[in-house]
Amino acid sequence: MTEPPKSKIRNYSTGIGIMSGTSLDGIDLALCKFSNSYTFDLLNFKTVSYSHKWKKKLESAHHLSGIELRLLEIEYSRYTASFVLELLKETGQNVDFIACHGHTIFHQPENNLTYQMIDGSILAALSGITTVCDFRSGDVALGGQGAPLVPIGDALLFGEYEACLNLGGFANMSYEEAGKRIAYDISPANLLLNELASREGLDYDKNGDLARSGKIIMPLLEKLNSLEFYGAQPPKSLGREWLEEKILPFIKMGTTRDLLATAVAHISDQISHSLNQSAASGKVLVTGGGAHNTYLMECISQKSNLKIEIPSAKIIDAKEAIVFALLGKLRLENKTNILSSVTGASHDSCGGAVHH
């Protein structure tokens, strides 16, 4: 019988970070090389856009039965592995590990539940590379939100910025306060905007042009801004379930343009309020797909007291995948990769399931 590989304490320098966000843009794969001082080189990056078929599968996955969901996870894991193999073939790079976020199907930390769909054993078996996944469950078991996880990467890799703002399916931010990293989900972002754009047969509102041409529906904006979540203190996080229960039922009356204009006003109100209330006073790094939305960025900049800085397009899109590669490296080196000051867990932890 073949013996499993013995655990080694060593430096894991080169890895592939894989991220799939709730906005369903696609699968991001970042091939990174890290130094011991936590600087990185982005050796290769690609986004594989989801087909219409895969978007529909992932959008409706939370309605599946147990066996249907497990079968979809197997299919999705093999699908993801195929792009890893393509990347390895294209680059010829030796890789120490894979770190995969998976795709969030459920996120209900108040019920001790979070589930990011990916089978790490399939990725490890098909690639022949040690794989880390399921980063959130351990933190939830310790009483935490299991999110956000990116702030430790903000601190280690992007520490020259006083705050980091990510505009993905949801907007979240992190910053230093009294020697601790503080982070939380702020509001919906692309998940809401893309849902509205889809009503016009679009994948997204390019540059925010539709929103720019609309008029804000003030009663709706006031209702959205008064939601209970916004008055809660961090740690706090959001999931698709919250959006479907608290926001989508009200986003019905009005033209798509006006609803988009109202949604952008709401998102920028909440983000600028959070930025202005934070301990940060200098540069803010903005990444994630929403950073490409010029109208949204204009609204945030106009309402914020801080200096908004948008990096290269590659870093905008790759940052979360880069950070998940870092989380995998830290996990394999048995170092803290989840901060309780961010998630609210009982203590810091080293999270992630390892598949050799």
Coordinates of C-alpha atoms in Angstrom, one line a residue:
M1 CA 0.0 0.0 0.0
T2 CA 1.3 3.5 -0.9
E3 CA 2.1 5.6 2.1
P4 CA 0.7 9.1 2.2
P5 CA 3.4 11.8 1.9
K6 CA 4.9 12.8 5.3
S7 CA 4.3 16.3 6.5
K8 CA 7.2 18.6 5.9
I9 CA 7.9 22.0 7.3
R10 CA 9.3 23.9 4.3
N11 CA 8.9 27.1 2.4
Y12 CA 6.1 27.0 -0.2
S13 CA 7.0 29.8 -2.7
T14 CA 5.1 29.2 -5.9
G15 CA 1.4 28.6 -6.0
I16 CA -1.8 29.0 -8.0
G17 CA -4.6 31.0 -6.2
I18 CA -8.1 30.3 -7.6
M19 CA -11.1 32.5 -6.9
S20 CA -14.7 32.5 -8.0
G21 CA -16.8 35.4 -6.8
T22 CA -20.5 35.7 -6.1
S23 CA -20.9 38.1 -9.1
L24 CA -20.2 35.1 -11.4
D25 CA -17.7 36.8 -13.6
G26 CA -15.7 33.6 -13.9
I27 CA -12.8 31.6 -12.4
D28 CA -9.7 33.7 -11.6
L29 CA -6.3 31.8 -11.6
A30 CA -3.2 33.7 -10.4
L31 CA 0.2 32.0 -10.6
C32 CA 2.3 33.7 -8.0
K33 CA 5.8 33.5 -6.6
F34 CA 6.2 34.7 -3.0
S35 CA 9.3 35.8 -1.1
N36 CA 9.9 35.2 2.6
S37 CA 9.3 38.9 3.1
Y38 CA 5.8 38.7 1.6
T39 CA 6.4 40.4 -1.7
F40 CA 5.1 38.6 -4.8
D41 CA 5.5 38.3 -8.5
L42 CA 2.4 37.6 -10.5
L43 CA 3.8 35.2 -13.1
N44 CA 0.6 34.6 -14.9
F45 CA -3.1 35.5 -14.6
K46 CA -6.2 34.5 -16.4
T47 CA -10.0 34.7 -16.0
V48 CA -12.1 32.0 -17.5
S49 CA -15.5 33.5 -18.0
Y50 CA -18.5 31.4 -17.1
S51 CA -20.7 30.3 -19.9
H52 CA -24.4 31.0 -19.7
K53 CA -24.9 27.3 -18.8
W54 CA -22.5 27.5 -15.9
K55 CA -23.9 30.8 -14.6
K56 CA -27.4 29.2 -14.5
K57 CA -26.0 26.1 -12.7
L58 CA -24.2 28.2 -10.0
E59 CA -27.1 30.7 -9.6
S60 CA -29.6 27.9 -8.8
A61 CA -27.2 25.5 -6.9
H62 CA -28.7 26.5 -3.5
H63 CA -32.0 25.0 -4.6
L64 CA -30.5 21.5 -5.3
S65 CA -31.0 18.4 -3.3
G66 CA -28.0 16.9 -1.4
I67 CA -27.0 14.4 -4.1
E68 CA -27.6 16.9 -6.9
L69 CA -25.3 19.4 -5.2
R70 CA -22.6 16.8 -4.6
L71 CA -22.8 15.8 -8.3
L72 CA -22.5 19.4 -9.3
E73 CA -19.5 19.8 -7.0
I74 CA -17.7 16.9 -8.7
E75 CA -18.5 18.4 -12.1
Y76 CA -17.4 21.8 -11.0
S77 CA -14.2 20.5 -9.5
R78 CA -13.2 18.7 -12.7
Y79 CA -14.1 21.8 -14.7
T80 CA -11.8 23.9 -12.5
A81 CA -9.1 21.3 -12.7
S82 CA -9.1 21.5 -16.5
F83 CA -8.1 25.2 -16.3
V84 CA -5.4 24.5 -13.8
L85 CA -3.9 21.9 -16.2
E86 CA -4.2 24.4 -19.1
L87 CA -2.3 27.0 -17.1
L88 CA 0.4 24.5 -16.1
K89 CA 0.8 23.4 -19.8
E90 CA 1.0 27.0 -21.0
T91 CA 3.6 28.2 -18.5
G92 CA 5.7 25.1 -17.8
Q93 CA 6.1 26.4 -14.3
N94 CA 6.8 24.2 -11.3
V95 CA 4.1 24.8 -8.7
D96 CA 4.3 23.9 -5.0
F97 CA 0.6 24.2 -4.2
I98 CA -2.9 25.2 -5.3
A99 CA -5.1 27.3 -3.1
C100 CA -8.8 27.3 -4.2
H101 CA -11.6 29.4 -2.6
G102 CA -14.3 27.5 -4.5
H103 CA -17.7 29.0 -5.2
T104 CA -19.9 30.1 -2.4
I105 CA -23.3 28.4 -2.3
F106 CA -24.3 29.0 1.3
H107 CA -23.1 31.6 3.8
Q108 CA -25.0 31.7 7.0
P109 CA -22.5 32.0 9.9
E110 CA -25.3 32.7 12.3
N111 CA -26.4 29.1 11.6
N112 CA -22.7 27.9 11.8
L113 CA -22.9 27.3 8.0
T114 CA -20.7 28.3 5.2
Y115 CA -20.1 26.2 2.0
Q116 CA -17.7 27.0 -0.8
M117 CA -18.2 24.4 -3.5
I118 CA -15.0 22.6 -4.5
D119 CA -13.6 19.2 -3.9
G120 CA -9.9 19.7 -3.2
S121 CA -9.2 16.0 -3.5
I122 CA -10.2 16.1 -7.2
L123 CA -8.0 19.1 -7.8
A124 CA -5.0 17.4 -6.1
A125 CA -5.6 14.1 -7.9
L126 CA -5.9 15.5 -11.4
S127 CA -3.1 18.1 -11.1
G128 CA -0.7 16.1 -8.9
I129 CA -0.3 19.2 -6.7
T130 CA -1.0 19.6 -3.0
T131 CA -4.3 21.6 -2.8
V132 CA -5.8 23.7 0.0
C133 CA -9.5 24.6 0.1
D134 CA -12.4 25.1 2.5
F135 CA -10.7 28.1 4.2
R136 CA -13.8 29.4 6.0
S137 CA -15.3 26.4 7.9
G138 CA -12.8 26.3 10.7
D139 CA -13.3 30.0 11.5
V140 CA -17.1 29.6 11.6
A141 CA -16.6 26.6 14.0
L142 CA -14.7 29.1 16.3
G143 CA -17.6 31.4 16.3
G144 CA -16.4 33.7 13.5
Q145 CA -18.1 34.9 10.3
G146 CA -15.7 33.0 8.1
A147 CA -15.3 36.2 6.2
P148 CA -13.7 38.3 5.0
L149 CA -10.4 36.4 4.6
V150 CA -8.5 38.7 2.3
P151 CA -7.5 41.3 5.0
I152 CA -4.4 39.3 6.1
G153 CA -3.3 39.6 2.4
D154 CA -4.1 43.3 2.5
A155 CA -1.8 43.7 5.5
L156 CA 1.1 41.5 4.3
L157 CA 1.0 42.2 0.5
F158 CA -0.5 45.7 0.2
G159 CA 0.6 47.3 3.5
E160 CA 1.5 50.6 1.9
Y161 CA -2.2 51.4 1.7
E162 CA -4.1 52.6 4.8
A163 CA -7.2 50.8 3.6
C164 CA -8.1 48.2 0.9
L165 CA -11.6 48.2 -0.7
N166 CA -12.7 45.3 -2.7
L167 CA -15.7 45.7 -5.1
G168 CA -16.8 42.1 -5.9
G169 CA -20.2 40.6 -5.6
F170 CA -20.2 42.4 -2.3
A171 CA -18.2 45.4 -1.2
N172 CA -15.8 44.9 1.7
M173 CA -12.9 46.8 3.2
S174 CA -10.0 46.4 5.7
Y175 CA -7.8 48.8 7.6
E176 CA -5.5 49.0 10.6
E177 CA -6.9 50.3 13.9
A178 CA -5.0 50.3 17.2
G179 CA -2.6 47.6 16.0
K180 CA -5.4 45.3 14.7
R181 CA -6.8 44.6 11.3
I182 CA -10.4 45.5 11.0
A183 CA -12.5 44.3 8.1
Y184 CA -16.1 43.6 7.2
D185 CA -18.6 43.4 4.3
I186 CA -20.1 46.8 3.6
S187 CA -22.9 46.3 1.1
P188 CA -23.9 44.5 -2.1
A189 CA -22.0 45.6 -5.1
N190 CA -21.7 43.7 -8.5
L191 CA -24.1 41.0 -7.5
L192 CA -26.9 43.6 -7.3
L193 CA -25.7 45.7 -10.3
N194 CA -25.4 42.6 -12.5
E195 CA -28.8 41.4 -11.5
L196 CA -30.3 44.6 -12.6
A197 CA -28.3 44.7 -15.8
S198 CA -29.5 41.2 -16.7
R199 CA -33.0 42.6 -17.0
E200 CA -31.7 44.4 -20.1
G201 CA -30.1 41.2 -21.4
L202 CA -26.6 42.4 -20.3
D203 CA -24.0 40.6 -18.2
Y204 CA -23.1 43.9 -16.5
D205 CA -23.6 47.7 -16.9
K206 CA -20.4 48.6 -18.7
N207 CA -18.7 51.7 -17.1
G208 CA -22.0 52.3 -15.2
D209 CA -23.4 54.0 -18.4
L210 CA -27.0 52.8 -17.8
A211 CA -26.8 53.9 -14.1
R212 CA -25.4 57.3 -15.1
S213 CA -28.3 57.9 -17.5
G214 CA -31.0 57.0 -14.8
K215 CA -32.6 59.0 -12.0
I216 CA -32.4 58.1 -8.4
I217 CA -35.6 56.8 -6.8
M218 CA -35.4 58.6 -3.5
P219 CA -38.0 56.6 -1.5
L220 CA -36.2 53.3 -2.5
L221 CA -32.8 54.8 -1.7
E222 CA -34.0 55.7 1.8
K223 CA -35.4 52.3 2.3
L224 CA -32.2 50.6 1.3
N225 CA -30.0 52.9 3.4
S226 CA -32.1 52.1 6.5
L227 CA -31.6 48.4 6.4
E228 CA -30.7 46.9 9.8
F229 CA -27.4 45.4 8.6
Y230 CA -25.8 48.9 8.1
G231 CA -26.3 49.8 11.7
A232 CA -24.6 46.7 13.0
Q233 CA -21.0 46.8 14.3
P234 CA -18.4 44.5 12.7
P235 CA -17.5 41.8 12.5
K236 CA -20.3 41.2 9.9
S237 CA -20.6 39.6 6.5
L238 CA -23.1 39.2 3.7
G239 CA -24.2 36.4 1.5
R240 CA -26.6 35.9 -1.5
E241 CA -29.3 34.8 0.9
W242 CA -29.3 38.3 2.5
L243 CA -29.5 40.0 -0.9
E244 CA -32.5 37.8 -2.0
E245 CA -34.4 38.4 1.3
K246 CA -33.6 42.1 2.1
I247 CA -33.0 43.9 -1.2
L248 CA -34.3 42.1 -4.3
P249 CA -38.0 42.1 -3.2
F250 CA -37.9 45.9 -3.3
I251 CA -36.0 46.3 -6.6
K252 CA -39.1 45.9 -8.8
M253 CA -40.8 49.2 -9.6
G254 CA -39.1 51.6 -12.0
T255 CA -37.0 51.4 -15.2
T256 CA -33.8 49.5 -15.1
R257 CA -31.8 52.7 -15.6
D258 CA -33.4 54.3 -12.6
L259 CA -33.0 51.2 -10.5
L260 CA -29.3 51.0 -11.4
A261 CA -28.9 54.7 -10.6
T262 CA -30.5 54.1 -7.2
A263 CA -28.4 51.0 -6.6
V264 CA -25.2 52.9 -7.4
A265 CA -26.3 55.7 -5.1
H266 CA -27.0 53.2 -2.3
I267 CA -23.7 51.3 -2.7
S268 CA -21.6 54.5 -2.9
D269 CA -23.4 55.9 0.2
Q270 CA -22.6 52.9 2.2
I271 CA -19.0 52.6 1.0
S272 CA -18.1 56.3 1.5
H273 CA -19.7 56.2 5.0
S274 CA -17.6 53.2 5.9
L275 CA -14.4 54.8 4.5
N276 CA -15.0 58.1 6.2
Q277 CA -15.7 56.3 9.6
S278 CA -12.6 54.2 9.4
A279 CA -9.3 54.9 11.0
A280 CA -7.7 55.4 7.6
S281 CA -6.8 58.9 6.4
G282 CA -4.6 58.4 3.4
K283 CA -4.5 56.1 0.3
V284 CA -7.2 53.5 -0.4
L285 CA -6.5 50.7 -2.8
V286 CA -9.6 49.7 -4.8
T287 CA -9.8 46.3 -6.6
G288 CA -12.4 43.9 -7.8
G289 CA -14.7 44.1 -10.8
G290 CA -16.5 47.2 -9.5
A291 CA -13.3 49.2 -9.9
H292 CA -13.9 49.1 -13.7
N293 CA -17.3 50.8 -13.1
T294 CA -16.3 54.4 -13.7
Y295 CA -19.6 55.9 -12.6
L296 CA -19.6 53.9 -9.3
M297 CA -16.0 55.0 -8.7
E298 CA -16.8 58.7 -9.4
C299 CA -19.7 58.5 -6.9
I300 CA -17.5 56.9 -4.2
S301 CA -14.7 59.5 -4.8
Q302 CA -17.1 62.4 -4.6
K303 CA -18.5 61.2 -1.3
S304 CA -15.3 60.0 0.4
N305 CA -12.7 62.0 2.3
L306 CA -9.9 59.6 1.3
K307 CA -7.6 59.4 -1.7
I308 CA -8.9 56.6 -4.0
E309 CA -6.2 54.7 -5.9
I310 CA -7.0 52.2 -8.7
P311 CA -4.1 49.9 -9.7
S312 CA -3.4 48.2 -13.0
A313 CA -6.2 46.3 -14.6
K314 CA -4.4 43.0 -13.9
I315 CA -4.1 43.7 -10.1
I316 CA -7.8 44.9 -10.0
D317 CA -8.9 41.5 -11.3
A318 CA -6.2 39.3 -9.8
K319 CA -5.9 40.6 -6.2
E320 CA -8.3 38.1 -4.5
A321 CA -6.8 35.1 -6.3
I322 CA -3.3 36.4 -5.3
V323 CA -4.4 36.6 -1.7
F324 CA -5.9 33.1 -1.7
A325 CA -2.5 31.8 -3.0
L326 CA -1.0 33.6 0.0
L327 CA -3.6 32.0 2.3
G328 CA -2.6 28.5 0.9
K329 CA 1.1 29.2 1.5
L330 CA 0.4 30.3 5.1
R331 CA -1.7 27.2 5.7
L332 CA 0.9 24.8 4.4
E333 CA 3.6 26.6 6.5
N334 CA 1.3 26.3 9.6
K335 CA 1.1 30.1 10.1
T336 CA -1.9 32.2 11.0
N337 CA -4.0 33.0 7.9
I338 CA -7.3 34.0 9.5
L339 CA -7.6 37.0 11.8
S340 CA -10.1 36.9 14.7
S341 CA -10.1 40.7 14.8
V342 CA -11.7 40.5 11.3
T343 CA -14.1 37.6 11.7
G344 CA -15.0 37.7 15.3
A345 CA -13.8 34.1 16.1
S346 CA -12.5 33.2 19.5
H347 CA -8.9 33.3 18.3
D348 CA -6.7 33.6 15.2
S349 CA -6.4 30.4 13.2
C350 CA -4.6 28.6 10.4
G351 CA -7.5 27.6 8.2
G352 CA -7.9 25.3 5.2
A353 CA -8.3 21.6 4.3
V354 CA -5.1 20.2 2.8
H355 CA -5.2 17.5 0.1
H356 CA -1.9 15.9 -0.8

